[in-house]
Coordinates of C-alpha atoms in Angstrom, one line a residue:
M164 CA 11.7 -83.4 30.3
E165 CA 9.1 -80.7 30.1
K166 CA 8.8 -78.8 26.8
T167 CA 10.1 -75.3 27.0
S168 CA 7.2 -72.9 26.9
K169 CA 7.1 -70.4 24.1
L170 CA 8.5 -67.0 25.0
E171 CA 5.7 -64.5 25.5
K172 CA 5.9 -61.1 23.8
P173 CA 6.8 -58.4 26.2
P174 CA 4.0 -55.9 26.8
A175 CA 4.0 -52.9 24.4
Y176 CA 5.8 -50.0 25.9
D177 CA 5.4 -46.3 24.8
R178 CA 9.0 -45.1 24.9
I179 CA 8.4 -41.9 23.0
S180 CA 6.1 -40.6 25.8
D181 CA 9.1 -40.9 28.2
L182 CA 11.1 -38.4 26.2
P183 CA 11.3 -34.9 27.4
D184 CA 9.3 -32.2 25.6
E185 CA 12.5 -30.6 24.3
I186 CA 13.5 -33.7 22.4
L187 CA 9.9 -34.3 21.1
C188 CA 9.7 -30.8 19.8
H189 CA 13.1 -31.2 18.1
I190 CA 11.8 -34.4 16.4
L191 CA 8.6 -32.6 15.2
T192 CA 10.7 -29.9 13.5
F193 CA 11.9 -32.5 10.9
L194 CA 8.3 -33.1 9.8
P195 CA 6.3 -30.9 7.4
T196 CA 4.0 -28.8 9.6
K197 CA 0.9 -30.5 8.3
F198 CA 2.2 -33.8 9.6
A199 CA 3.4 -32.3 12.9
F200 CA -0.1 -30.8 13.2
A201 CA -1.6 -34.4 12.9
T202 CA 0.1 -35.5 16.1
S203 CA -2.2 -33.1 18.0
V204 CA -4.9 -35.8 18.0
L205 CA -2.8 -38.1 20.1
S206 CA -3.2 -36.3 23.5
K207 CA -3.3 -32.9 25.1
R208 CA 0.4 -33.1 25.6
W209 CA 1.0 -33.4 21.8
I210 CA -1.3 -30.4 21.3
S211 CA 1.0 -28.4 23.6
L212 CA 4.1 -29.7 21.8
Y213 CA 2.8 -28.8 18.4
H214 CA 1.9 -25.3 19.6
S215 CA 5.5 -25.0 20.8
L216 CA 7.1 -25.4 17.4
T217 CA 9.2 -22.4 16.4
F218 CA 9.7 -23.4 12.7
I219 CA 6.5 -23.4 10.7
K220 CA 6.6 -24.7 7.1
F221 CA 3.6 -24.9 4.7
D222 CA 3.8 -25.9 1.1
D223 CA 0.8 -26.2 -1.2
K224 CA 2.6 -28.0 -4.1
S225 CA 0.4 -31.2 -3.6
I226 CA -2.9 -29.2 -3.7
E227 CA -5.1 -30.4 -6.5
D228 CA -8.6 -28.9 -6.0
H229 CA -10.6 -26.2 -4.2
D230 CA -11.4 -28.3 -1.1
Q231 CA -7.8 -29.2 -0.5
F232 CA -6.8 -25.6 -0.8
L233 CA -9.4 -24.5 1.7
H234 CA -8.1 -27.2 4.1
F235 CA -4.5 -25.9 3.5
C236 CA -5.6 -22.4 4.4
R237 CA -7.4 -23.5 7.5
S238 CA -4.2 -25.3 8.6
V239 CA -2.2 -22.2 8.2
E240 CA -4.7 -20.2 10.1
A241 CA -4.7 -22.8 12.9
V242 CA -1.0 -22.2 13.4
T243 CA -0.9 -18.5 12.9
L244 CA -4.2 -17.2 14.3
S245 CA -5.4 -19.6 17.0
P246 CA -5.7 -18.0 20.4
H247 CA -3.8 -20.9 21.9
V248 CA -0.6 -19.9 20.0
Q249 CA -0.7 -16.1 20.1
Q250 CA 1.8 -16.0 23.0
K251 CA 4.1 -18.7 21.5
P252 CA 7.2 -17.4 19.7
I253 CA 8.0 -18.3 16.1
K254 CA 11.5 -18.2 14.8
K255 CA 11.1 -19.3 11.2
F256 CA 8.1 -19.2 8.8
Y257 CA 8.1 -20.7 5.3
L258 CA 5.1 -20.4 3.1
R259 CA 4.8 -21.6 -0.5
C260 CA 1.3 -20.6 -1.7
G261 CA 1.1 -20.6 -5.5
R262 CA -1.7 -22.9 -6.5
Y263 CA -4.8 -21.0 -5.5
G264 CA -5.7 -20.1 -9.1
N265 CA -9.3 -18.9 -9.2
W266 CA -10.3 -20.8 -6.0
H267 CA -9.7 -18.5 -3.2
I268 CA -7.8 -15.4 -2.2
P269 CA -5.7 -16.4 0.8
P270 CA -5.3 -13.8 3.6
I271 CA -1.5 -13.8 3.4
D272 CA -1.2 -10.3 4.8
V273 CA -3.2 -11.4 7.9
W274 CA -1.0 -14.5 8.4
I275 CA 2.2 -12.4 8.1
E276 CA 0.9 -9.8 10.6
A277 CA 0.1 -12.6 13.1
I278 CA 3.6 -14.2 12.9
N279 CA 5.3 -10.8 13.0
Q280 CA 3.6 -10.2 16.3
R281 CA 5.1 -13.4 17.6
G282 CA 8.7 -12.2 17.0
V283 CA 9.5 -14.2 13.8
D284 CA 13.1 -13.5 12.6
Y285 CA 13.0 -15.6 9.4
I286 CA 10.4 -15.3 6.6
H287 CA 10.5 -17.2 3.3
L288 CA 7.5 -16.4 1.2
S289 CA 7.1 -18.0 -2.3
M290 CA 4.1 -17.3 -4.5
N291 CA 3.3 -17.7 -8.2
L292 CA 4.1 -14.6 -10.1
H293 CA 1.8 -15.6 -13.0
R294 CA -1.1 -16.1 -10.7
L295 CA -0.7 -12.9 -8.8
M296 CA -3.2 -11.3 -11.1
P297 CA -6.8 -10.2 -10.4
V298 CA -9.2 -12.9 -9.3
G299 CA -12.5 -11.3 -9.9
D300 CA -12.0 -7.8 -8.6
E301 CA -9.4 -8.8 -6.1
L302 CA -5.6 -8.9 -6.1
I303 CA -3.2 -10.5 -3.7
R304 CA -1.9 -7.9 -1.4
L305 CA 0.7 -7.9 1.3
S306 CA 0.4 -5.7 4.4
N307 CA 3.1 -3.2 5.0
V308 CA 3.7 -5.0 8.2
L309 CA 6.0 -7.3 6.2
F310 CA 8.4 -4.4 5.9
N311 CA 8.2 -3.1 9.5
S312 CA 9.6 -5.5 12.0
Q313 CA 12.1 -5.1 14.8
N314 CA 13.0 -8.8 14.9
L315 CA 13.2 -9.9 11.2
V316 CA 16.8 -11.0 10.3
V317 CA 16.2 -12.9 7.1
L318 CA 13.6 -12.1 4.4
K319 CA 13.2 -14.2 1.3
L320 CA 10.6 -13.4 -1.4
N321 CA 10.0 -15.5 -4.5
N322 CA 7.7 -15.1 -7.5
L323 CA 5.9 -12.1 -6.0
V324 CA 4.2 -8.9 -7.1
L325 CA 4.0 -6.4 -4.4
S326 CA 0.9 -4.6 -5.5
T327 CA 0.4 -2.5 -2.4
K328 CA 2.6 0.5 -2.2
I329 CA 5.1 0.4 0.5
L330 CA 4.3 3.2 2.9
S331 CA 7.4 2.7 5.0
V332 CA 10.2 0.3 5.7
N333 CA 11.8 -0.2 9.1
L334 CA 13.8 -3.4 9.3
P335 CA 16.6 -2.5 11.7
S336 CA 17.7 -6.1 12.3
L337 CA 17.5 -7.4 8.7
K338 CA 20.8 -9.0 7.6
A339 CA 19.8 -11.1 4.6
L340 CA 17.4 -10.1 1.8
H341 CA 16.7 -12.5 -1.1
L342 CA 14.5 -11.3 -4.0
K343 CA 13.8 -13.7 -6.8
S344 CA 11.3 -12.8 -9.6
V345 CA 9.9 -10.0 -7.5
Y346 CA 8.2 -6.9 -8.9
L347 CA 8.1 -3.6 -6.9
E348 CA 7.0 -0.2 -7.9
I349 CA 9.9 2.0 -8.8
K350 CA 9.2 4.5 -6.0
D351 CA 9.4 1.7 -3.4
F352 CA 13.0 0.8 -4.1
K353 CA 14.5 3.6 -2.1
K354 CA 12.2 2.9 0.8
L355 CA 13.1 -0.8 0.8
F356 CA 16.9 -0.5 0.8
S357 CA 17.1 2.7 3.0
G358 CA 15.1 0.8 5.6
C359 CA 17.7 -2.0 6.0
P360 CA 20.6 -0.2 7.6
I361 CA 22.7 -3.3 8.5
L362 CA 22.0 -5.5 5.5
K363 CA 24.9 -7.9 5.0
E364 CA 23.7 -10.3 2.4
L365 CA 21.7 -9.5 -0.8
H366 CA 20.5 -12.0 -3.5
T367 CA 18.6 -10.8 -6.5
D368 CA 17.5 -12.8 -9.6
H369 CA 15.0 -11.4 -12.1
F370 CA 14.3 -8.6 -9.7
Y371 CA 12.2 -6.2 -11.8
G372 CA 13.8 -3.0 -10.7
K373 CA 14.4 -0.9 -13.8
W374 CA 17.5 0.6 -12.2
L375 CA 18.7 2.3 -15.3
K376 CA 15.5 4.3 -15.6
L377 CA 15.4 5.0 -11.9
G378 CA 18.9 6.4 -11.7
Y379 CA 19.2 5.4 -8.1
E380 CA 22.1 3.8 -6.3
P381 CA 21.3 2.5 -2.9
N382 CA 23.7 2.9 0.0
L383 CA 24.5 -0.7 1.0
S384 CA 27.8 -0.1 2.7
K385 CA 27.4 -2.9 5.2
L386 CA 27.0 -5.6 2.6
V387 CA 29.4 -8.6 2.8
R388 CA 27.9 -11.0 0.3
A389 CA 25.9 -10.3 -2.8
S390 CA 24.5 -12.4 -5.7
I391 CA 23.0 -10.2 -8.4
C392 CA 22.2 -9.8 -12.0
P393 CA 23.9 -6.5 -13.1
F394 CA 20.8 -5.0 -14.6
D395 CA 18.9 -5.7 -11.4
V396 CA 21.3 -3.9 -9.1
P397 CA 24.0 -1.5 -10.0
F398 CA 27.6 -2.5 -9.3
K399 CA 28.2 0.6 -7.3
A400 CA 25.7 -0.6 -4.7
V401 CA 27.8 -3.7 -4.0
Y402 CA 31.2 -2.2 -4.1
N403 CA 32.0 -3.1 -0.5
V404 CA 31.4 -6.9 -0.6
K405 CA 33.9 -9.6 0.1
S406 CA 32.0 -12.2 -1.9
L407 CA 30.2 -11.4 -5.2
C408 CA 28.2 -13.7 -7.5
I409 CA 27.2 -12.2 -10.9
L410 CA 24.4 -14.4 -12.1
Q411 CA 24.5 -13.0 -15.7
L412 CA 27.5 -11.0 -16.8
D413 CA 26.3 -11.4 -20.4
S414 CA 23.1 -9.9 -21.7
D415 CA 20.8 -9.7 -24.7
H416 CA 20.7 -5.9 -24.5
S417 CA 22.1 -3.8 -27.2
V418 CA 25.9 -3.1 -27.2
D419 CA 25.3 0.6 -26.4
I420 CA 23.1 -0.2 -23.4
I421 CA 25.6 -2.7 -22.1
N422 CA 28.5 -0.4 -22.5
S423 CA 26.7 2.5 -20.8
Y424 CA 26.0 0.2 -17.8
Y425 CA 29.5 -1.1 -17.5
K426 CA 31.4 2.1 -18.2
D427 CA 31.8 3.1 -14.5
F428 CA 33.0 0.1 -12.6
P429 CA 33.7 0.8 -8.9
V430 CA 36.8 -0.5 -7.3
F431 CA 35.9 -3.6 -5.2
K432 CA 38.4 -2.9 -2.5
K433 CA 37.4 -5.8 -0.2
L434 CA 36.4 -8.5 -2.8
I435 CA 38.2 -11.8 -2.4
H436 CA 35.7 -14.2 -3.9
L437 CA 34.1 -13.7 -7.4
E438 CA 31.7 -16.0 -9.2
I439 CA 30.5 -15.2 -12.7
C440 CA 27.8 -16.9 -14.8
F441 CA 27.6 -16.7 -18.6
R442 CA 24.1 -17.9 -19.1
H443 CA 22.4 -15.8 -21.8
C444 CA 23.8 -15.2 -25.2
D445 CA 27.1 -13.4 -25.2
H446 CA 30.3 -14.7 -23.6
D447 CA 31.6 -11.3 -22.6
W448 CA 35.3 -11.5 -21.8
D449 CA 35.9 -7.7 -22.0
N450 CA 33.7 -7.1 -18.9
L451 CA 35.5 -9.9 -17.0
A452 CA 38.8 -8.2 -17.8
K453 CA 37.4 -5.0 -16.3
L454 CA 36.2 -6.8 -13.2
L455 CA 39.7 -8.3 -12.6
K456 CA 41.2 -4.8 -13.0
H457 CA 38.9 -3.4 -10.4
S458 CA 39.3 -6.2 -7.9
P459 CA 42.8 -5.8 -6.5
K460 CA 42.4 -8.3 -3.6
L461 CA 40.7 -11.1 -5.4
Q462 CA 41.8 -14.6 -4.3
T463 CA 39.2 -16.9 -5.8
L464 CA 37.6 -16.8 -9.3
L465 CA 34.8 -19.2 -10.4
I466 CA 33.4 -19.0 -13.9
R467 CA 30.2 -20.9 -14.8
K468 CA 29.5 -21.2 -18.5
R469 CA 26.7 -22.6 -20.6
S470 CA 27.4 -24.8 -23.6
S471 CA 28.6 -22.8 -26.6
S472 CA 25.6 -24.2 -28.5
Y473 CA 23.5 -21.8 -26.5
L474 CA 25.9 -18.8 -26.7
T475 CA 27.0 -16.4 -29.3
F476 CA 30.5 -15.0 -28.9
R477 CA 30.9 -11.3 -29.0
K478 CA 34.7 -11.4 -28.7
D479 CA 37.3 -13.8 -27.5
W480 CA 39.5 -13.1 -24.5
E481 CA 42.3 -10.6 -25.2
N482 CA 45.2 -10.2 -22.8
P483 CA 45.0 -6.8 -21.1
N484 CA 47.8 -4.2 -21.7
S485 CA 48.8 -4.5 -18.0
I486 CA 48.4 -7.5 -15.7
P487 CA 45.7 -6.9 -13.1
K488 CA 47.1 -6.6 -9.6
C489 CA 44.9 -9.5 -8.3
V490 CA 46.2 -11.8 -11.0
S491 CA 49.9 -11.1 -10.4
S492 CA 49.9 -11.0 -6.6
R493 CA 46.6 -12.3 -5.1
L494 CA 44.8 -15.0 -7.1
K495 CA 45.0 -18.4 -5.4
R496 CA 42.3 -20.4 -7.1
C497 CA 40.7 -20.3 -10.5
E498 CA 37.9 -22.6 -11.7
I499 CA 36.0 -22.8 -15.0
R500 CA 33.0 -25.0 -15.3
H501 CA 31.8 -26.2 -18.7
Y502 CA 35.3 -25.6 -20.1
E503 CA 35.2 -26.6 -23.8
G504 CA 38.7 -25.6 -25.0
R505 CA 37.5 -23.0 -27.4
N506 CA 39.7 -20.0 -28.3
G507 CA 38.3 -17.8 -25.6
D508 CA 38.5 -20.5 -22.9
L509 CA 42.0 -21.6 -23.8
Q510 CA 43.4 -18.0 -24.1
F511 CA 42.0 -17.1 -20.7
A512 CA 43.2 -20.2 -19.0
R513 CA 46.7 -19.8 -20.4
Y514 CA 46.7 -16.1 -19.4
I515 CA 45.9 -17.1 -15.8
L516 CA 48.5 -19.9 -15.6
Q517 CA 51.2 -17.7 -17.1
N518 CA 50.6 -14.6 -14.9
A519 CA 49.2 -15.7 -11.6
R520 CA 52.3 -16.0 -9.5
F521 CA 50.6 -17.2 -6.4
L522 CA 48.0 -19.5 -8.0
Q523 CA 47.6 -22.8 -6.1
V524 CA 44.8 -24.5 -8.1
M525 CA 43.5 -24.2 -11.6
K526 CA 40.5 -26.5 -12.0
L527 CA 38.6 -27.1 -15.2
G528 CA 35.2 -28.9 -15.5
V529 CA 35.5 -30.3 -19.0
S530 CA 32.3 -30.8 -20.9
S531 CA 33.7 -31.7 -24.3
P532 CA 33.5 -35.3 -25.7
S533 CA 36.2 -37.7 -24.6
Y534 CA 38.0 -37.5 -28.0
R535 CA 38.5 -33.8 -27.5
K536 CA 39.2 -34.0 -23.8
S537 CA 42.6 -35.4 -24.2
K538 CA 43.5 -32.5 -26.6
I539 CA 42.3 -30.0 -24.0
I540 CA 44.4 -31.6 -21.3
E541 CA 47.4 -31.7 -23.5
D542 CA 47.1 -28.0 -24.5
L543 CA 47.0 -26.8 -20.9
S544 CA 49.4 -29.3 -19.4
S545 CA 52.1 -28.0 -21.7
C546 CA 51.4 -24.4 -20.8
P547 CA 54.1 -22.6 -18.7
R548 CA 53.0 -21.7 -15.2
S549 CA 54.1 -18.7 -13.3
S550 CA 53.4 -20.5 -10.0
E551 CA 55.6 -23.6 -9.5
G552 CA 53.2 -25.0 -6.9
C553 CA 50.1 -24.7 -9.0
K554 CA 48.0 -27.8 -9.4
L555 CA 46.2 -28.2 -12.7
L556 CA 43.0 -30.3 -12.1
F557 CA 40.5 -31.7 -14.7
A558 CA 37.1 -33.1 -14.0
S559 CA 34.1 -34.1 -16.1
Y560 CA 31.5 -31.3 -16.1
G561 CA 29.1 -31.9 -13.1
Q562 CA 32.0 -32.9 -10.9
A563 CA 33.9 -29.6 -10.9

């Protein structure tokens, strides 16, 4: 009997090349742009595929020296300025460029202008605020073209000083604006917000606006969602939202300044979701009570706290003279994260349980040690509930 011959390996077969261009482009979108760019050496077909990408993402976080940064800049220029791509549309553009130091001033304004001409509708630009200082006699500048686009729908700016005065703003399609650690000249605020007539989503965090000194309240009547620090944006500017996140209800300002800011709460007639963060120094229950009073349709309340070891307590929760309308007839869900069972926490949780007639869920993320957790559960489990169907849930902090 003849020995069975060894099976021969089948010839190598390039299955990827048989895929249609649409699928290959979709695969490339999952790669960082610099790796997608590397496929252009494979063949002319891959060059065309790379140039067809509509989501461009560049991040310089791995840059370690001058040569690497120059190579990074050349890669960005190849994508934005090459004559082969000038007629190709771009949908999304993400650029993180914060490691240039004293090496090189990147022509960011030129890149932005180029992608704007290609119809980009999403820009996320992240710089390094502390490095946006003069390098020699130069300073990072952004062209006004960033604020003049018929197509832009989403604009996110992080860690940025806009040193060039904004001459005009015309963003008729902009629906979402995110500003984190951004500095603008005071005179430019009015131009920025008045130039976004259909803005629906606003996020600000450490937005250096000096609103109190400016005395300006932008008309943002189309807003649906907002996430703000109160001293960045006045409450009256976000009165019309359905969802509001207040990143810092407490503050290290003097009591007089805080009271002057909070004295004229608007009525949030459409607000159904409210998220509040106590993250600085004072756990300010009084202003939370005012917010509840001025949010008649509120259905969901989420409170995020820091550990009390980081907080000083101005005043514990005190039951209002009258029950806010949202508590008695609207509130369906209340959640407190980093619940420690201290007087203010316990008094507030009891107040909600005893007065929220339509409450469906009260959820507490407990951060206290296990020997105190059982006491916390006991204290609230024995509390009378106005809503018979209310579920009282406990979770370890981080799972809430």
